[in-house]
Coordinates of N, CA and C and ligand atoms in Angstrom, one line a residue:
M15 N 6.0 -7.3 48.9 CA 6.1 -8.2 47.8 C 5.6 -7.6 46.5
P16 N 6.3 -7.7 45.4 CA 5.9 -7.1 44.2 C 4.6 -7.8 43.6
Q17 N 3.7 -7.0 43.2 CA 2.5 -7.6 42.6 C 2.9 -8.1 41.2
A18 N 2.4 -9.2 40.8 CA 2.7 -9.8 39.5 C 1.8 -9.0 38.4
L19 N 2.5 -8.2 37.7 CA 1.7 -7.4 36.7 C 1.5 -8.1 35.4
A20 N 2.4 -8.9 35.0 CA 2.3 -9.6 33.7 C 2.1 -11.1 33.9
P21 N 0.9 -11.6 33.9 CA 0.6 -12.9 34.3 C 1.3 -14.0 33.4
T22 N 1.7 -13.6 32.2 CA 2.3 -14.6 31.3 C 3.8 -14.8 31.7
S23 N 4.3 -13.9 32.5 CA 5.8 -14.1 32.8 C 6.0 -14.6 34.3
V24 N 5.0 -14.9 35.0 CA 5.2 -15.4 36.4 C 5.5 -16.8 36.4
P25 N 6.2 -17.3 37.4 CA 6.7 -18.7 37.4 C 5.6 -19.7 37.5
V26 N 4.5 -19.4 38.1 CA 3.4 -20.4 38.2 C 2.2 -19.9 37.4
T27 N 1.8 -20.8 36.5 CA 0.6 -20.5 35.7 C -0.4 -21.6 35.9
V28 N -1.7 -21.2 35.8 CA -2.8 -22.0 36.0 C -3.6 -22.2 34.7
N29 N -3.8 -23.4 34.3 CA -4.6 -23.7 33.1 C -6.1 -23.4 33.4
A30 N -6.6 -22.4 32.9 CA -8.0 -22.0 33.2 C -9.0 -23.0 32.8
E31 N -8.7 -23.8 31.7 CA -9.6 -24.9 31.3 C -9.7 -26.0 32.3
K32 N -8.6 -26.2 33.0 CA -8.6 -27.4 34.0 C -9.0 -26.9 35.4
C33 N -8.7 -25.7 35.7 CA -8.9 -25.2 37.1 C -10.4 -25.3 37.5
I34 N -10.7 -25.8 38.7 CA -12.0 -26.0 39.2 C -12.3 -25.1 40.4
A35 N -11.6 -24.0 40.5 CA -11.8 -23.0 41.6 C -13.2 -22.6 41.7
H36 N -13.9 -22.5 40.5 CA -15.3 -22.1 40.5 C -16.2 -23.1 41.2
K37 N -15.7 -24.3 41.4 CA -16.4 -25.3 42.2 C -16.0 -25.4 43.6
G38 N -15.2 -24.4 44.0 CA -14.8 -24.3 45.4 C -13.4 -24.8 45.8
C39 N -12.7 -25.2 44.8 CA -11.3 -25.7 45.1 C -10.4 -24.5 45.4
T40 N -9.6 -24.7 46.5 CA -8.6 -23.7 46.9 C -7.3 -24.4 47.3
V41 N -7.1 -25.6 46.8 CA -6.0 -26.4 47.2 C -4.7 -25.7 47.0
C42 N -4.4 -25.2 45.8 CA -3.1 -24.6 45.6 C -2.9 -23.4 46.5
V43 N -4.0 -22.6 46.7 CA -3.9 -21.4 47.5 C -3.5 -21.9 49.0
D44 N -4.2 -22.9 49.4 CA -4.0 -23.4 50.8 C -2.6 -24.0 51.0
V45 N -2.0 -24.7 50.0 CA -0.8 -25.3 50.3 C 0.4 -24.4 50.1
C46 N 0.3 -23.3 49.4 CA 1.4 -22.5 49.2 C 1.9 -21.8 50.5
P47 N 3.2 -22.1 50.8 CA 3.7 -21.5 52.1 C 3.9 -20.0 52.0
L48 N 4.0 -19.5 50.8 CA 4.3 -18.1 50.6 C 3.0 -17.3 50.4
D49 N 1.9 -18.0 50.3 CA 0.6 -17.3 50.0 C 0.6 -16.4 48.8
V50 N 1.2 -16.8 47.8 CA 1.3 -16.0 46.6 C 0.3 -16.3 45.5
L51 N -0.5 -17.4 45.8 CA -1.5 -17.8 44.8 C -2.9 -17.3 45.4
A52 N -3.8 -17.0 44.5 CA -5.1 -16.5 44.9 C -6.1 -17.0 43.9
I53 N -7.4 -16.8 44.3 CA -8.5 -17.2 43.4 C -9.1 -15.9 42.8
D54 N -9.1 -15.9 41.5 CA -9.8 -14.8 40.8 C -11.3 -15.2 40.8
M55 N -12.0 -14.4 41.6 CA -13.5 -14.7 41.8 C -14.3 -14.5 40.5
V56 N -13.8 -13.5 39.7 CA -14.5 -13.2 38.5 C -14.3 -14.3 37.4
K57 N -13.1 -14.8 37.2 CA -12.8 -15.8 36.3 C -13.1 -17.2 36.8
G58 N -13.1 -17.3 38.2 CA -13.3 -18.6 38.8 C -12.1 -19.5 38.6
T59 N -10.9 -18.9 38.6 CA -9.7 -19.7 38.5 C -8.6 -19.2 39.4
A60 N -7.6 -20.0 39.7 CA -6.5 -19.6 40.6 C -5.5 -18.9 39.7
Y61 N -4.7 -18.0 40.3 CA -3.7 -17.3 39.6 C -2.6 -16.9 40.5
M62 N -1.4 -16.6 40.0 CA -0.3 -16.1 40.8 C -0.5 -14.7 41.0
K63 N -0.8 -14.3 42.3 CA -1.0 -12.9 42.6 C 0.3 -12.2 42.9
Y64 N 1.3 -12.8 43.5 CA 2.5 -12.2 43.8 C 3.7 -13.0 43.1
D65 N 4.5 -12.3 42.5 CA 5.6 -12.9 41.7 C 6.8 -13.3 42.7
E66 N 6.5 -14.3 43.5 CA 7.5 -14.7 44.5 C 7.3 -16.2 44.6
C67 N 8.3 -17.0 44.6 CA 8.1 -18.4 44.6 C 9.3 -19.2 45.1
W68 N 9.1 -20.2 45.9 CA 10.2 -21.0 46.4 C 10.4 -22.3 45.6
Y69 N 9.5 -22.5 44.6 CA 9.6 -23.7 43.7 C 9.6 -25.0 44.6
C70 N 8.7 -24.9 45.6 CA 8.6 -26.1 46.5 C 7.6 -27.1 45.9
M71 N 6.8 -26.7 45.0 CA 6.0 -27.6 44.1 C 4.7 -28.2 44.7
P72 N 4.3 -28.0 45.9 CA 3.0 -28.6 46.3 C 1.8 -28.1 45.6
C73 N 1.9 -26.9 45.1 CA 0.7 -26.4 44.3 C 0.5 -27.2 43.1
E74 N 1.6 -27.5 42.4 CA 1.5 -28.3 41.2 C 1.1 -29.8 41.5
Q75 N 1.8 -30.3 42.6 CA 1.6 -31.7 42.9 C 0.2 -32.0 43.5
D76 N -0.4 -31.0 44.3 CA -1.6 -31.3 45.0 C -2.9 -30.8 44.2
C77 N -2.7 -30.1 43.1 CA -3.8 -29.7 42.3 C -4.6 -30.9 41.8
P78 N -5.9 -31.1 42.1 CA -6.6 -32.3 41.8 C -6.8 -32.4 40.2
T79 N -6.6 -31.4 39.5 CA -6.9 -31.5 38.1 C -5.6 -31.3 37.2
G80 N -4.5 -31.1 37.9 CA -3.2 -30.8 37.1 C -3.2 -29.5 36.4
A81 N -3.9 -28.5 37.0 CA -4.0 -27.2 36.3 C -2.8 -26.3 36.5
V82 N -2.0 -26.6 37.6 CA -0.9 -25.7 37.9 C 0.4 -26.2 37.3
E83 N 1.1 -25.2 36.7 CA 2.4 -25.5 36.2 C 3.4 -24.6 36.7
V84 N 4.4 -25.1 37.4 CA 5.5 -24.3 37.9 C 6.7 -24.4 37.0
S85 N 7.1 -23.2 36.5 CA 8.3 -23.2 35.6 C 9.5 -22.8 36.4
I86 N 10.3 -23.8 36.7 CA 11.5 -23.6 37.5 C 12.6 -22.9 36.6
P87 N 13.1 -21.7 37.1 CA 14.1 -21.0 36.3 C 15.3 -21.9 36.0
F88 N 15.9 -21.7 34.8 CA 17.0 -22.5 34.4 C 18.1 -22.5 35.5
L89 N 18.4 -21.4 36.1 CA 19.5 -21.3 37.0 C 19.3 -22.2 38.3
L90 N 18.0 -22.5 38.6 CA 17.7 -23.3 39.8 C 17.7 -24.8 39.6
R91 N 17.7 -25.2 38.3 CA 17.5 -26.6 38.0 C 18.8 -27.4 38.4
Ligands
SF4_297 S1 5.9 -23.7 44.1 FE1 5.6 -23.4 46.3 S2 6.0 -21.2 46.7 FE2 5.7 -21.4 44.4 S3 3.5 -21.0 44.1 FE3 3.7 -23.3 44.4 S4 3.4 -23.7 46.6 FE4 3.8 -21.4 46.3
SF4_298 S1 -5.6 -26.6 43.1 FE1 -5.9 -26.6 40.9 S2 -8.1 -26.8 40.5 FE2 -7.8 -26.1 42.7 S3 -7.9 -23.9 42.6 FE3 -5.7 -24.4 42.4 S4 -5.4 -24.6 40.2 FE4 -7.6 -24.6 40.5

């Protein structure tokens, strides 16, 4: 799986202001069937570790603070 090198261009972004991973939340990481999300322990926020996504949406839907935003590519809409 290719590592996501440019965090601004990956399909799933996490709003660092809203993310409460530093309080122990791992919901988005847990629900992702592809295991492409991870917690950045230094920043205390979730992020897209691997640029691979099914656009299945549970990460965005289940995040308790609405921090996750999935950008569905135009061709898949
Ligand atoms: S949309 Fe699905 S595959 Fe993509 S990051 Fe969220 S849970 Fe994982
Ligand atoms: S579910 Fe939301 S608050 Fe929890 S770790 Fe993921 S982005 Fe952060």
